Amino acid sequence: MFYSKLIDVYERLAATTKGLEKTEITDEFLVKARNEPEIVYLLQGKFFPDYDERESGVSEQLVIKAIAKAVAAGADEVVREFKKTGDLGKSAEILIGKKRQAVLFGKKLTTQKFLESLRKLPGLNGKGTVERKVSIIVELLTSGSPVEAKYIIRTLLGDLKVGIGSGILRDAIVECCFEPKDLDEKRKYGEIVQSAYDKTADFAEVFSRALSGLKNLESVDLSPGRPVKVMLYPKAKDIKEAFEIVGKPAAFEYKYDGFRMMINKDENGKISIFTRRLDNVSKQFPDAVAYARENVKAESFIIDCEAVGYNPLEKKYLPFESVSQRIKRKYDIEKMEKELPIELNVFDIIYFNGRSLLNEFFLERRKILEKIVKTAAWKIKLAQQIVTDSDAAAEKFYSQALRDGQEGLMAKNLNAIYKPGARVGYGVKIKPDPNEFDLVIVGAEYGTGKRAGWLTSYDVSCRDKDGNLMEVGKVSTGLKEKPEEGLSFVEMTNELKKIIVSEDGKHVNVKPKIVVSIGYQNIQKSPSYSSGYALRFPRVARLRPDRSVSDIVTIDEIRKEAEK
């Protein structure tokens, strides 16, 4: 397929904010793309499945260099145009439009050629890498029209600006492959498509299977060594509400102040560890690999755990922030392992000795864990649990969890199956401070005075059911001025500068990658933000490097809290 056909779809998607229209546009395109299932990656501005961690490694400066070379201009001319538009994609469109003679002799670009070129980028390293990357980008730019250049650059920088979330893509696959007759059929097929995606984290595979029939789609199963979306848990305000949601009796477990790990062992004995963002962190946590290998007695498995940091001298648990720095660590791993050790608290299992346990009751899954996990102090253990139908017993256990330095409790339905990626009420979390949301930073502003040079005010967003982001306010408190005191403006600025996509005076727009927990006093309606709500007295509580945009709070959850 010619890339220009995809561009037409991008332009139509960008021209509407209505979810149903976006779904219809995407559906029409998928009908034409049946022979190229991988084209669904490009619809979201990606070129690998969601579980694949490879990135282009293309920076703003490298793109400026490539555009300049493609239009035979100086980098300063590109920068001047960029300052006017605030969008390097738009700048490329304008400059190539002005100097059309520079691209007259290129071959017409296809989507296959585009994907192949993009996929070469992550593998380039060593001497001459920048020049080779520039050469690939220039070839793409000189093969395309001005509007194609706009989307080539936006795709490279991970900021497509067409507003197609996973919900819209899911619904479009349903319409394209099953043509549901009514809402009930649409809901049924939507659940099957979503389930397949949650198990594979690969929309191309889901689309391909859906094209070959419902039976093939439903046959999607877990595969150890490949990340899977974790089951998520909504909040309950107290023990009474928890029982109302999950039923009696229920299992109550400590809610540990750590980060989620899915530990896999495949049929060849290889151990892999994934975060809830689907990042492979096996290299960063050799201790967790060793604990799983030595203390989980099974040929193959996928276990769901919470990794909690502790002080090795005092043998006291540490807050999440203390150990979160290990997640992205690439160097001095052995040193970090000794200084910030972790304990694995295992609370679920979804695959065991070649068999999926997704449809087994939680009570049975826990029994399997009790048989195969060999407890080792400060290394690995089962999540502390009681099973009860007594409010008083649950309240007593809740108080014990808080005294032990944990966040609160999880309450779980004993007869619940495991639904990857879903918040379905099979379990809930109970914490003493409910006024906190996970949100993603989408923009920031430079400070003044003694904070000059730092990004000190952050635009934060929630998401709707289709994955579209909606701003819910600005936050500028909760961070420290000195790095040694905790999460600092310096650290946040360094992280945000890596993902800036455009600048306008003191304000910058960034890729929606950094998730933060935001505490607040209350929620009020506000026409100033696209969500229609604003958080009163917001503060940054902590960074959440273990979480992705798909984990942030939804507008429906904010609305529910606001109406209480």
XYZ file of C-alpha atoms in Angstrom:
564
model
C 0.000 0.000 0.000
C 1.225 3.482 -0.815
C 2.050 5.524 2.274
C -0.116 8.337 0.899
C -3.220 6.185 1.577
C -2.284 6.056 5.247
C -1.680 9.810 5.247
C -5.240 10.397 4.050
C -6.432 8.413 7.091
C -4.172 10.410 9.444
C -5.587 13.685 8.121
C -9.193 12.500 8.553
C -8.483 11.231 12.069
C -6.822 14.493 13.060
C -9.818 16.463 11.756
C -12.294 14.987 14.262
C -12.444 14.553 18.017
C -15.440 12.203 17.921
C -14.638 8.633 18.915
C -17.322 7.074 16.708
C -16.040 8.939 13.643
C -12.476 7.873 14.386
C -13.636 4.249 14.722
C -15.488 4.449 11.389
C -12.469 5.963 9.609
C -10.152 3.316 11.060
C -12.586 0.512 10.182
C -12.740 1.662 6.536
C -8.963 1.679 6.366
C -8.534 -1.759 7.959
C -10.856 -3.244 5.326
C -8.347 -2.074 2.701
C -5.339 -3.217 4.783
C -6.344 -6.851 5.263
C -3.177 -8.086 3.548
C -0.920 -5.875 5.718
C -1.890 -6.516 9.360
C 1.283 -4.831 10.658
C -0.020 -1.544 9.331
C -2.008 -1.242 12.577
C 1.255 -0.307 14.312
C 1.539 2.763 12.084
C -2.035 3.801 12.879
C -0.812 4.553 16.401
C 2.537 5.948 15.304
C 4.451 2.807 16.317
C 6.499 0.316 14.350
C 6.767 -2.611 16.776
C 4.248 -4.402 19.016
C 3.561 -2.768 22.385
C 5.616 -5.398 24.216
C 8.699 -4.704 22.076
C 11.053 -2.295 23.837
C 13.087 -1.262 20.800
C 13.046 2.469 20.079
C 14.245 4.507 17.128
C 16.794 6.444 19.173
C 15.961 9.491 17.061
C 16.284 12.833 18.826
C 14.927 16.239 17.948
C 18.422 17.404 16.942
C 18.951 14.423 14.660
C 15.611 15.121 12.958
C 16.568 18.775 12.441
C 19.791 17.625 10.812
C 17.904 15.217 8.514
C 15.297 17.790 7.458
C 18.050 20.297 6.685
C 19.849 17.768 4.516
C 16.634 16.712 2.739
C 15.807 20.291 1.710
C 19.427 21.379 1.137
C 19.206 24.059 3.833
C 21.024 24.959 7.005
C 19.945 23.613 10.374
C 19.304 27.221 11.484
C 16.571 27.545 8.842
C 14.860 24.418 10.194
C 15.150 25.706 13.764
C 13.614 29.067 12.773
C 10.643 27.293 11.202
C 10.354 25.007 14.233
C 10.148 28.014 16.562
C 7.234 29.320 14.501
C 5.256 26.057 14.372
C 6.289 24.283 17.576
C 5.990 21.051 15.561
C 8.930 19.568 13.652
C 6.531 17.545 11.507
C 4.720 20.683 10.402
C 8.072 22.398 9.864
C 9.210 19.563 7.567
C 5.952 19.850 5.603
C 6.442 23.596 5.082
C 10.126 23.402 4.151
C 9.712 20.489 1.756
C 6.717 22.268 0.229
C 8.902 25.319 -0.437
C 11.743 23.265 -1.914
C 9.744 20.676 -3.809
C 12.495 20.312 -6.415
C 14.608 18.589 -3.792
C 12.245 15.631 -3.769
C 11.081 15.368 -7.381
C 13.074 12.260 -8.221
C 12.194 10.013 -5.270
C 10.276 6.770 -5.622
C 6.731 6.737 -4.262
C 6.849 5.589 -0.636
C 4.975 2.477 0.499
C 3.918 1.547 4.016
C 6.057 -1.604 3.811
C 9.152 0.407 2.854
C 8.392 2.877 5.641
C 8.117 0.132 8.273
C 11.286 -1.584 7.045
C 13.225 1.699 7.219
C 11.985 2.540 10.722
C 12.872 -0.918 11.984
C 16.480 -0.514 10.894
C 16.996 2.421 13.274
C 17.136 0.623 16.656
C 19.795 -1.790 15.401
C 22.243 0.926 14.405
C 25.086 1.585 16.819
C 28.769 2.325 16.923
C 30.786 4.732 14.817
C 28.801 6.555 12.157
C 25.414 5.757 13.721
C 24.122 9.342 13.489
C 25.052 9.616 9.821
C 23.365 6.309 8.979
C 20.190 7.300 10.815
C 20.153 10.679 9.070
C 20.615 8.927 5.728
C 17.575 6.661 6.342
C 15.398 9.620 7.352
C 16.521 11.702 4.380
C 15.672 8.858 2.017
C 12.175 8.680 3.503
C 11.680 12.455 3.312
C 12.823 12.641 -0.303
C 10.460 9.819 -1.244
C 7.392 11.560 0.124
C 5.184 14.571 -0.405
C 5.232 17.512 2.022
C 2.278 16.137 4.030
C 3.940 12.698 4.104
C 7.055 14.361 5.499
C 4.950 15.775 8.342
C 3.843 12.325 9.468
C 7.222 10.692 8.854
C 8.756 13.113 11.353
C 5.877 12.829 13.831
C 6.136 9.032 13.761
C 9.890 9.167 14.339
C 9.389 11.458 17.344
C 6.480 9.409 18.733
C 3.910 12.210 18.492
C 1.475 11.423 15.682
C -1.290 13.822 16.876
C -4.212 11.884 15.372
C -5.860 10.710 18.600
C -6.304 6.992 18.027
C -6.155 5.086 21.293
C -6.302 1.348 21.844
C -10.076 1.485 22.429
C -10.720 2.949 18.988
C -8.383 0.446 17.324
C -10.086 -2.421 19.174
C -13.565 -1.272 18.101
C -12.412 -0.783 14.500
C -11.075 -4.354 14.386
C -14.451 -5.553 15.669
C -16.331 -3.632 12.957
C -13.930 -4.673 10.210
C -13.749 -8.377 11.033
C -17.150 -9.231 12.547
C -19.640 -6.540 11.424
C -21.734 -6.766 14.631
C -25.501 -6.416 14.166
C -26.241 -4.664 17.448
C -24.681 -3.302 20.647
C -24.733 -6.674 22.391
C -22.762 -8.297 19.567
C -20.383 -5.334 19.469
C -19.784 -5.667 23.215
C -19.254 -9.428 22.950
C -16.745 -9.190 20.094
C -15.080 -6.200 21.760
C -14.415 -8.247 24.899
C -12.905 -11.074 22.826
C -10.634 -8.683 20.886
C -9.605 -6.907 24.105
C -8.856 -10.225 25.806
C -6.668 -11.305 22.881
C -4.774 -8.014 22.989
C -4.296 -8.206 26.774
C -2.686 -11.636 26.344
C -0.453 -10.681 23.398
C 0.118 -6.887 23.618
C 0.204 -7.044 19.811
C -2.611 -5.522 17.758
C -1.169 -6.852 14.475
C -1.471 -10.420 15.721
C -4.969 -9.700 17.046
C -6.041 -8.183 13.699
C -4.546 -11.081 11.751
C -6.302 -13.668 13.928
C -9.599 -11.787 13.813
C -9.439 -11.771 10.010
C -9.142 -15.569 10.028
C -12.185 -16.047 12.261
C -13.539 -15.940 15.778
C -12.228 -19.393 16.703
C -8.642 -18.409 15.882
C -8.980 -15.207 17.881
C -10.413 -16.997 20.910
C -7.567 -19.529 20.815
C -5.021 -16.876 21.817
C -3.294 -18.077 24.960
C -0.518 -17.084 27.322
C 3.072 -17.715 26.357
C 5.739 -17.503 29.105
C 8.491 -15.116 28.090
C 6.064 -12.742 26.410
C 4.594 -9.965 28.596
C 0.913 -9.909 29.449
C -1.244 -7.083 30.773
C -1.731 -7.406 34.520
C -5.181 -7.454 36.121
C -5.960 -4.099 37.713
C -7.896 -3.305 40.860
C -10.291 -0.388 41.483
C -10.487 1.361 44.848
C -12.889 0.684 47.678
C -13.320 3.357 50.347
C -13.388 0.903 53.262
C -13.768 -2.726 54.353
C -17.578 -2.570 54.152
C -17.542 -1.442 50.512
C -14.848 -4.030 49.709
C -17.108 -6.848 50.940
C -20.009 -5.401 48.922
C -17.915 -5.564 45.750
C -16.090 -8.900 46.130
C -18.559 -10.790 48.312
C -18.215 -12.865 51.504
C -16.038 -14.624 52.447
C -13.106 -12.848 50.792
C -9.342 -13.053 50.769
C -7.582 -10.029 52.258
C -3.894 -9.514 51.467
C -1.342 -6.864 52.293
C -1.118 -4.139 49.652
C 2.630 -3.758 49.464
C 4.334 -0.434 48.739
C 6.395 -1.795 45.870
C 6.084 -2.324 42.135
C 4.407 -5.015 40.116
C 6.434 -7.804 38.530
C 5.234 -10.589 36.252
C 7.900 -13.290 36.508
C 7.951 -15.818 33.658
C 9.705 -19.149 33.264
C 9.370 -20.698 29.827
C 9.599 -24.364 28.819
C 13.351 -23.965 28.248
C 13.881 -22.729 31.797
C 14.559 -19.094 30.885
C 13.386 -16.564 33.511
C 12.037 -13.208 32.290
C 10.659 -10.365 34.388
C 8.205 -7.759 33.113
C 6.729 -4.645 34.711
C 3.106 -3.645 34.285
C 4.369 -1.362 31.474
C 5.514 -4.567 29.694
C 9.185 -3.549 30.086
C 11.655 -6.412 30.412
C 13.677 -5.742 33.582
C 15.353 -9.143 33.941
C 18.851 -7.597 33.700
C 18.062 -4.959 36.322
C 16.886 -7.577 38.829
C 19.253 -10.571 38.812
C 18.240 -11.162 42.443
C 14.586 -11.638 41.482
C 15.626 -13.996 38.660
C 17.615 -16.065 41.165
C 14.808 -16.144 43.762
C 12.295 -17.340 41.170
C 14.659 -19.980 39.788
C 15.585 -21.356 43.215
C 12.288 -21.027 45.086
C 9.458 -21.603 42.598
C 9.255 -25.309 41.897
C 7.674 -25.640 38.454
C 8.709 -26.456 34.894
C 7.090 -23.265 33.594
C 5.045 -20.462 35.145
C 3.884 -16.869 35.119
C 3.559 -15.471 38.639
C 2.264 -12.060 39.687
C 4.316 -10.400 42.442
C 5.020 -7.164 44.220
C 8.715 -6.350 44.619
C 9.289 -4.414 47.835
C 12.551 -2.715 48.745
C 14.062 -2.956 52.211
C 16.976 -1.637 54.206
C 19.533 -4.505 54.311
C 20.968 -3.393 57.670
C 17.807 -2.604 59.595
C 15.600 -5.138 57.767
C 12.847 -2.560 57.370
C 10.676 -2.040 54.309
C 11.350 1.081 52.233
C 8.831 3.196 50.292
C 8.444 2.642 46.567
C 10.520 5.715 45.666
C 13.633 4.236 47.288
C 13.792 1.183 45.068
C 12.109 2.523 41.916
C 15.475 3.792 40.678
C 16.459 0.183 40.011
C 13.830 -0.195 37.281
C 15.739 1.718 34.586
C 19.234 1.117 35.905
C 21.685 -0.082 33.232
C 24.958 0.243 35.117
C 26.278 -0.706 38.581
C 23.512 -3.285 38.847
C 25.372 -5.474 41.367
C 26.032 -2.446 43.566
C 22.358 -1.415 43.451
C 21.309 -4.986 44.222
C 23.315 -4.873 47.466
C 22.337 -1.330 48.446
C 18.625 -1.641 47.567
C 17.639 -5.299 47.825
C 14.098 -6.452 47.169
C 11.733 -9.052 48.554
C 9.237 -10.735 46.220
C 5.709 -11.016 47.586
C 3.877 -13.481 45.340
C 0.098 -13.096 45.167
C -1.089 -14.830 41.992
C -0.211 -17.342 39.283
C -1.736 -17.397 35.788
C 0.314 -20.093 34.035
C 1.643 -23.358 35.443
C 3.480 -26.254 33.794
C 2.226 -25.605 30.266
C -1.327 -24.670 31.252
C -3.108 -21.317 31.457
C -4.817 -20.669 34.800
C -6.711 -17.565 33.697
C -10.074 -19.297 34.086
C -9.252 -21.036 37.381
C -10.759 -19.577 40.561
C -8.461 -17.417 42.686
C -8.814 -19.874 45.586
C -7.364 -22.668 43.421
C -4.591 -20.447 42.048
C -3.540 -19.577 45.613
C -3.413 -23.289 46.522
C -1.006 -23.888 43.629
C 1.220 -21.062 44.879
C 1.247 -22.535 48.362
C 2.546 -25.801 46.919
C 5.257 -24.450 44.614
C 6.680 -21.338 46.352
C 9.379 -22.112 48.891
C 9.598 -19.186 51.307
C 13.029 -17.643 51.944
C 13.309 -14.753 54.405
C 13.818 -11.359 52.733
C 13.899 -13.016 49.310
C 10.534 -14.472 48.377
C 7.281 -15.274 50.162
C 3.551 -15.470 49.572
C 1.536 -12.306 50.141
C 0.327 -12.221 53.730
C -3.336 -13.240 53.652
C -6.440 -14.029 55.658
C -9.753 -15.404 54.383
C -12.738 -14.113 56.331
C -16.352 -12.975 56.217
C -15.926 -10.838 59.347
C -15.703 -7.039 59.122
C -13.938 -6.961 62.498
C -11.288 -9.503 61.453
C -10.662 -7.627 58.194
C -10.366 -4.288 60.045
C -7.865 -5.813 62.472
C -5.805 -7.166 59.543
C -5.989 -3.750 57.857
C -4.549 -2.058 60.959
C -1.800 -4.677 61.112
C -0.847 -4.020 57.468
C -0.543 -0.285 58.133
C 1.525 -0.890 61.283
C 3.834 -3.084 59.212
C 4.467 -0.159 56.866
C 2.344 -1.337 53.938
C -0.071 0.778 51.872
C -3.239 -1.019 52.915
C -5.105 -4.153 51.839
C -6.289 -5.965 48.730
C -9.679 -7.702 48.955
C -10.303 -10.521 46.467
C -13.229 -12.643 45.349
C -12.332 -16.273 46.048
C -14.141 -17.515 42.933
C -12.774 -14.912 40.530
C -10.932 -15.695 37.306
C -7.959 -13.570 36.206
C -8.736 -10.909 33.576
C -5.532 -9.407 32.122
C -5.686 -5.649 31.704
C -9.097 -5.277 33.342
C -10.587 -3.500 36.350
C -13.582 -5.769 36.782
C -14.300 -5.833 40.513
C -12.774 -9.274 41.147
C -10.579 -7.495 43.630
C -10.253 -4.029 45.146
C -7.613 -2.027 46.985
C -8.231 -0.257 50.280
C -5.914 2.583 51.309
C -6.261 5.181 54.072
C -5.708 8.128 51.698
C -7.943 7.777 48.646
C -7.190 11.298 47.353
C -4.483 10.318 44.905
C -4.549 9.680 41.151
C -1.978 8.318 38.717
C -1.755 10.861 35.856
C 0.609 11.452 32.941
C 2.607 14.625 32.328
C 1.872 16.140 28.881
C 3.531 19.537 29.253
C 5.637 21.684 31.551
C 6.804 25.237 32.117
C 10.176 26.648 33.108
C 10.384 28.343 36.477
C 11.703 31.795 37.330
C 14.026 33.254 39.946
C 15.958 30.618 41.852
C 14.065 27.930 39.901
C 15.080 29.326 36.504
C 16.334 26.580 34.190
C 14.118 23.951 35.807
C 10.755 22.711 34.554
C 8.687 23.358 37.663
C 5.007 23.362 36.652
C 3.486 20.267 35.020
C 0.365 19.793 32.906
C -1.211 16.453 33.854
C -3.839 14.386 32.057
C -6.215 11.505 32.641
C -7.607 9.328 29.798
C -10.990 8.424 28.393
C -12.192 4.898 27.561
C -10.614 5.137 24.093
C -7.207 6.102 25.462
C -7.413 9.791 24.504
C -5.753 12.148 26.981
C -7.685 14.892 28.757
C -6.011 17.587 30.849
C -7.051 17.796 34.476
C -4.828 20.580 35.762
C -1.361 21.846 36.544
C 0.793 20.849 39.488
C 3.909 22.569 40.809
C 4.283 21.368 44.402
C 5.601 18.221 46.047
C 9.120 18.294 44.587
C 12.353 19.284 46.327
C 14.931 21.860 45.330
C 17.823 19.684 46.521
C 18.195 16.194 44.941
C 19.369 14.639 48.210
C 16.010 15.492 49.822
C 13.923 13.315 47.468
C 12.257 13.704 44.061
C 13.639 17.021 42.852
C 12.969 19.599 40.151
C 16.408 18.757 38.756
C 15.543 15.062 38.344
C 12.141 15.818 36.831
C 13.624 18.397 34.456
C 16.272 15.947 33.246
C 13.618 13.300 32.546
C 11.237 15.692 30.796
C 13.926 17.224 28.568
C 14.476 13.804 26.992
C 10.896 13.716 25.705
C 10.187 17.325 24.650
C 8.339 17.408 21.321
C 7.802 21.162 20.986
C 8.485 24.455 22.757
C 6.571 27.730 22.924
C 8.367 30.326 25.002
C 8.664 28.991 28.561
C 6.211 26.158 27.902
C 7.085 22.744 26.461
C 4.945 19.856 25.252
C 6.283 16.392 26.040
C 5.543 12.827 24.997
C 3.043 11.309 27.443
C 5.478 8.888 29.054
C 6.090 10.023 32.626
C 3.399 8.845 35.047
C 3.150 10.519 38.443
C 0.959 9.935 41.487
C -0.819 13.210 42.274
C -2.331 13.888 45.676
C -5.143 16.443 45.933
C -7.623 17.928 48.407
C -10.777 17.650 46.308
C -12.084 17.756 42.720
C -13.967 20.647 41.195
C -15.588 21.239 37.817
C -13.521 23.431 35.520
C -14.076 24.639 31.934
C -10.364 25.437 31.727
C -9.366 21.820 31.097
C -10.517 19.331 28.455
C -11.591 16.828 31.139
C -14.029 19.368 32.599
C -12.431 18.896 36.021
C -9.532 20.274 38.029
C -7.749 18.939 41.105
C -7.669 21.384 44.016
C -4.298 21.807 45.758
C -2.555 19.082 43.699
C 0.923 17.881 44.648
C 3.339 15.394 43.119
C 3.510 12.448 45.504
C 5.905 10.226 43.540
C 7.148 9.141 40.153
C 5.694 5.851 38.824
C 8.295 4.466 36.382
C 6.561 1.076 36.629
C 3.351 2.432 35.104
C 2.312 3.469 31.591
C -0.366 5.709 30.106
C -2.763 2.752 30.016
C -2.533 2.612 33.840
C -3.519 6.211 34.560
C -6.895 7.161 36.001
C -9.853 7.458 33.635
C -12.217 10.400 33.339
C -15.020 8.100 34.543
C -13.083 7.374 37.747
C -12.472 11.088 38.311
C -16.158 11.830 37.691
C -17.147 9.130 40.189
C -14.845 10.585 42.855
C -16.106 14.109 42.157
C -19.720 13.037 42.662
C -19.120 11.453 46.080
